[in-house]
XYZ file of C-alpha atoms in Angstrom:
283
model
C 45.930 -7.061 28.809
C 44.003 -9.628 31.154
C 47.301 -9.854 33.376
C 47.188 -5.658 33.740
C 43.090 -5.529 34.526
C 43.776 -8.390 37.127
C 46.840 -6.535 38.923
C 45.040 -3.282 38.534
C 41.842 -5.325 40.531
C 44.197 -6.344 43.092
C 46.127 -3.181 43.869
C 42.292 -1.473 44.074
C 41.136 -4.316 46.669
C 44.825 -4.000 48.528
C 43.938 -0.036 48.766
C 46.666 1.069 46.097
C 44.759 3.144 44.237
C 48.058 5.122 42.039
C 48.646 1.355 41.549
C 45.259 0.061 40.436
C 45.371 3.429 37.801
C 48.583 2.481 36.635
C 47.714 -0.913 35.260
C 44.350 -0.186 34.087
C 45.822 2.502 32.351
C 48.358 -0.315 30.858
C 45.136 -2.571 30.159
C 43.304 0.216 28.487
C 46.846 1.005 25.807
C 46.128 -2.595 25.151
C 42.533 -3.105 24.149
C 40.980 0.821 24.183
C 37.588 -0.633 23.006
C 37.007 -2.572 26.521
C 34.057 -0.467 28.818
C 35.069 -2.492 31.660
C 38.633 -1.208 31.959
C 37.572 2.304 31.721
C 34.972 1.783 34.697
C 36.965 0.276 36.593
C 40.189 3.131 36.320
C 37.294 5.504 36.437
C 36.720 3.543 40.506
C 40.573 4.401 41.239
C 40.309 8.114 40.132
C 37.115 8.403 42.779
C 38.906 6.845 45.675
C 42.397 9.682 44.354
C 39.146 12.226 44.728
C 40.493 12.316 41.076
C 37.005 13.257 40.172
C 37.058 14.956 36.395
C 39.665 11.971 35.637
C 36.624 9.284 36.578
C 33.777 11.759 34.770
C 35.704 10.943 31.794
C 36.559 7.566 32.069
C 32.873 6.942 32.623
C 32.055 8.593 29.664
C 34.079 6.915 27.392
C 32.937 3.704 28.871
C 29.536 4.936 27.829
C 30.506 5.699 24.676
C 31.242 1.917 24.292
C 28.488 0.587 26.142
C 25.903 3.298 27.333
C 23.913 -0.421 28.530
C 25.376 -0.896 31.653
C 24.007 0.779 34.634
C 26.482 1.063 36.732
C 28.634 3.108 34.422
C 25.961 5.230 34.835
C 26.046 5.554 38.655
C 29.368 5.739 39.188
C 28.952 8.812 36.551
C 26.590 10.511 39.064
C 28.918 9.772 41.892
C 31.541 11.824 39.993
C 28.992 14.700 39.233
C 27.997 14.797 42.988
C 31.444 15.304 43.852
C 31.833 18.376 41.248
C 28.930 19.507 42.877
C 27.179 19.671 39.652
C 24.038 18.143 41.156
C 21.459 18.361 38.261
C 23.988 16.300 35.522
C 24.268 13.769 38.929
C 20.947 13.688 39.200
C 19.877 13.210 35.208
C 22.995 10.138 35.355
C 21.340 8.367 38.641
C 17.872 8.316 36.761
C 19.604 7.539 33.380
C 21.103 4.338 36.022
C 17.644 3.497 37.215
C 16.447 3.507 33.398
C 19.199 1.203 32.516
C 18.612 -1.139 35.188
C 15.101 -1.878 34.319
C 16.021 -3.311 31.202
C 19.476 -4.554 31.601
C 20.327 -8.486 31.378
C 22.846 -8.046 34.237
C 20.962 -5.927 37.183
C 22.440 -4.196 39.755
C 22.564 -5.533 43.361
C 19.675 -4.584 45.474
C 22.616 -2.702 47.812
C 23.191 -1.193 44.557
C 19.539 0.070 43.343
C 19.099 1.484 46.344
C 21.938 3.568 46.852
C 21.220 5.182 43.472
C 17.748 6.312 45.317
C 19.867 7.432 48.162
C 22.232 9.837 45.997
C 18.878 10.798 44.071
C 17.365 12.395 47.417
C 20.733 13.646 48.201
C 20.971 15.282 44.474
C 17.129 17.058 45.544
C 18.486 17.967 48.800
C 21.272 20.492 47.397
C 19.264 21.429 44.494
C 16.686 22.781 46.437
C 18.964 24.717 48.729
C 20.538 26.213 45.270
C 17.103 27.222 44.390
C 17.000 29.177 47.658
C 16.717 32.544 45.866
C 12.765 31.158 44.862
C 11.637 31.060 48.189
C 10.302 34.462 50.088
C 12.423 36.985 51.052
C 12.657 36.403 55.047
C 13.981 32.593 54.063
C 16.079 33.902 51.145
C 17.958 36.397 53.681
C 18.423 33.509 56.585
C 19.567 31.413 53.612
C 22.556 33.461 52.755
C 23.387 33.980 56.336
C 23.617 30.514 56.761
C 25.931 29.313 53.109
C 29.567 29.827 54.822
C 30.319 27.177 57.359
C 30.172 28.836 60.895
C 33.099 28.466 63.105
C 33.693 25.427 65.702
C 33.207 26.975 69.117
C 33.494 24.930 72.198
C 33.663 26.751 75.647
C 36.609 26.404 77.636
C 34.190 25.102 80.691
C 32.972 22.732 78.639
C 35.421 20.967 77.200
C 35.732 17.044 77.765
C 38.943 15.745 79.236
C 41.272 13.489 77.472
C 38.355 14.305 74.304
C 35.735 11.964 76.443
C 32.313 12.854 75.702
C 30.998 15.756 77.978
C 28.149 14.210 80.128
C 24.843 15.717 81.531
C 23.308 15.637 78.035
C 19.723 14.735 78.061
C 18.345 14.158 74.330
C 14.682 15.865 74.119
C 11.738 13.991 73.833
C 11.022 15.646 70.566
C 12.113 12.460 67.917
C 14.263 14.935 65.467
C 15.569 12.081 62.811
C 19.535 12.098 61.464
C 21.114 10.545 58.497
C 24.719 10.282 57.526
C 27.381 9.723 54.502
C 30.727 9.578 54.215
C 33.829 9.782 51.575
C 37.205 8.716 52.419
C 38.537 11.896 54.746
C 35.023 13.333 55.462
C 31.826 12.045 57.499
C 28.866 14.558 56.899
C 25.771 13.854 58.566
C 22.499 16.503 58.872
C 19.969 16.463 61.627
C 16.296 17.205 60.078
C 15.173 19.648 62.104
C 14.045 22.417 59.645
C 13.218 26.467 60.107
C 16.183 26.827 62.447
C 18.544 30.056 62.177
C 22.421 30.145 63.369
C 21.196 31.610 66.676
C 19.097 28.745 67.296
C 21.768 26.289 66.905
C 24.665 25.268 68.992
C 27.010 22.789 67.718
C 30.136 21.657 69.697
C 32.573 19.333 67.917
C 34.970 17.229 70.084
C 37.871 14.415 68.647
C 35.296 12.015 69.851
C 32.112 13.331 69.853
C 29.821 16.200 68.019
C 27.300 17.761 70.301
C 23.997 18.826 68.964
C 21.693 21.282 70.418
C 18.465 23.517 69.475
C 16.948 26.461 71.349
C 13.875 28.338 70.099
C 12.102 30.755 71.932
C 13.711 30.178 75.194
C 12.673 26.392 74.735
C 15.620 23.016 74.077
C 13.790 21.389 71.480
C 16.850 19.142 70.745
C 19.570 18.316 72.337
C 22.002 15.174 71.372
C 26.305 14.141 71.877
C 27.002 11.749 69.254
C 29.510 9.213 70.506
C 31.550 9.242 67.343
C 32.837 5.248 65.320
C 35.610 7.001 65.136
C 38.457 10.460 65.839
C 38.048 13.514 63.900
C 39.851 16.624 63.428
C 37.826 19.272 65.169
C 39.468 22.220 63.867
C 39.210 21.310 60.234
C 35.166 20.381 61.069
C 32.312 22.446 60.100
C 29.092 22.826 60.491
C 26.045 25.408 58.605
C 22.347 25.836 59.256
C 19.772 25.414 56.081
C 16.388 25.508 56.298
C 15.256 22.188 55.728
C 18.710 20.856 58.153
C 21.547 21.261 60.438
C 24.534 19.630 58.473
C 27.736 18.638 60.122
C 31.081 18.029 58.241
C 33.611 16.201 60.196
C 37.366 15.527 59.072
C 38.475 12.103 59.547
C 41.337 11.935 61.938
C 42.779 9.257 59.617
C 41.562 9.257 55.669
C 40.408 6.348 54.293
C 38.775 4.647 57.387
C 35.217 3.905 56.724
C 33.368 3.926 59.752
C 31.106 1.153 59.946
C 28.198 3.198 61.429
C 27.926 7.163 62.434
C 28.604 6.236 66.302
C 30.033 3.214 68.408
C 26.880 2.578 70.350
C 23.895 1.546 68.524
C 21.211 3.158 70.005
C 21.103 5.386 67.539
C 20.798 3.364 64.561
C 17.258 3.595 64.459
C 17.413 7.541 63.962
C 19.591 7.039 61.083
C 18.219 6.411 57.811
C 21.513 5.613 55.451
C 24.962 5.343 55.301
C 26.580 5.159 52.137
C 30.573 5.275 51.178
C 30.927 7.584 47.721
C 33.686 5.348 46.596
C 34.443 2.285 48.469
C 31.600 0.556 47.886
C 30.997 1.102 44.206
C 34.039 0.729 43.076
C 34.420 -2.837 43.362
C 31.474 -3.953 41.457
């Protein structure tokens, strides 16, 4: 059973995820009563996207050890991906609970992604709770829920998919922050109270362009030199009222960019990056 959970640790680390299920599964027809080998299937099935497969394997490995925190987390990962955001949420805080008592602590890495997926959890339950708000938001709000379509004008567009210059970011300091998951990078730029007709968004293979107009006025106005290529075509973007949030395809699934762009000037804009299943599942 030891010889299986090994060769199911190195096909995960080698990126063989179908692999690393396979002999976990093997480990788990061996010794059922083991937490670990649960967990660690459970970090296959989220890298397969497999995501009701690794809700359940976290569960059971709960069921045998409820103790261990990151069970726990990688439970809210799973409900985050079902976009069932209140059960994420309640599993991230049942992590933090865990931790404070547990013998074996997370990493500090660790901790503080489960703070990061906690504001992330608030973030799309408050725009779920948009029908609270008054009536002129509530009507912008459901104008703004389907994705709006990529639209770059032909005199616009970059040669060769180089970044279109003459872009001058405002003064205004509008902050960003990013994620990503193994096909998609979705970042939002916090600029809140903005409609569709405010917002221009133009989405190149190597760059997104960013740009806000209100009352005649450029308020912001940013190209993101893009880590890496995306998929402009299968990118999207929607306006909320608290953000502007981007979703780019990954030209190639599975890369994980390092950081949201190549340059780092702005890193200091950017307040997280986090990988949903990379990361965590080699704990």
């Amino acid at each position: 059973m030891a010889d299986h959970a090994f060769a199911g640790a190195s096909c995960f680390i080698d990126d063989d995820y179908e692999g690393a299920v396979s002999f976990f599964t093997k480990a788990i027809d061996s010794d059922s009563s083991n937490a670990l080998y649960y967990d660690k299937r459970a970090s296959a099935f989220l890298a397969l996207k497999r995501y009701k497969d690794a809700l359940n394997d976290e569960n059971k490995a709960i069921e045998i050890n409820a103790d261990v925190p990151h069970f726990h987390l990688r439970k809210g990962l799973a409900l985050f991906s079902l976009e069932e955001y209140a059960s994420s949420q309640n599993a991230l805080r049942e992590a933090q609970s865990k931790n404070n008592t547990a013998k074996q602590k997370l990493s500090t890495k660790a901790a503080k992604q489960i703070e990061t997926w906690l504001r992330k959890c608030s973030a799309e339950l408050e725009e779920e709770q948009g029908a609270e708000v008054p009536k002129v938001a509530e009507k912008e709000a459901v104008q703004t829920e389907k994705p709006k379509p990529i639209n770059v004008p032909s005199a616009s567009l970059p040669v060769n998919g180089s970044v279109p210059s003459g872009v001058i970011p405002s003064n205004k300091k509008i902050r960003h922050e990013y994620y990503q998951s193994f096909s998609h990078v979705t970042f939002s730029v916090l600029a809140k109270g903005c409609s569709l007709d405010d917002v221009k968004v133009d989405i190149g293979p190597t760059y997104c362009m960013v740009t806000v107009n209100r009352d005649g006025k450029e308020e912001y106005s940013k190209t993101f030199e893009l880590y890496g290529d995306v998929i402009p075509d299968s990118s999207s973007y929607k306006v909320t009222r608290s953000k502007i949030e981007i979703k780019l395809k990954k030209s190639a699934d599975g890369v994980q960019w390092p950081d949201l762009e190549k340059k780092s000037c702005g890193r200091a804009e950017s307040r997280f990056c986090i990988c949903k299943q990379e990361k965590l599942g080699r704990d």
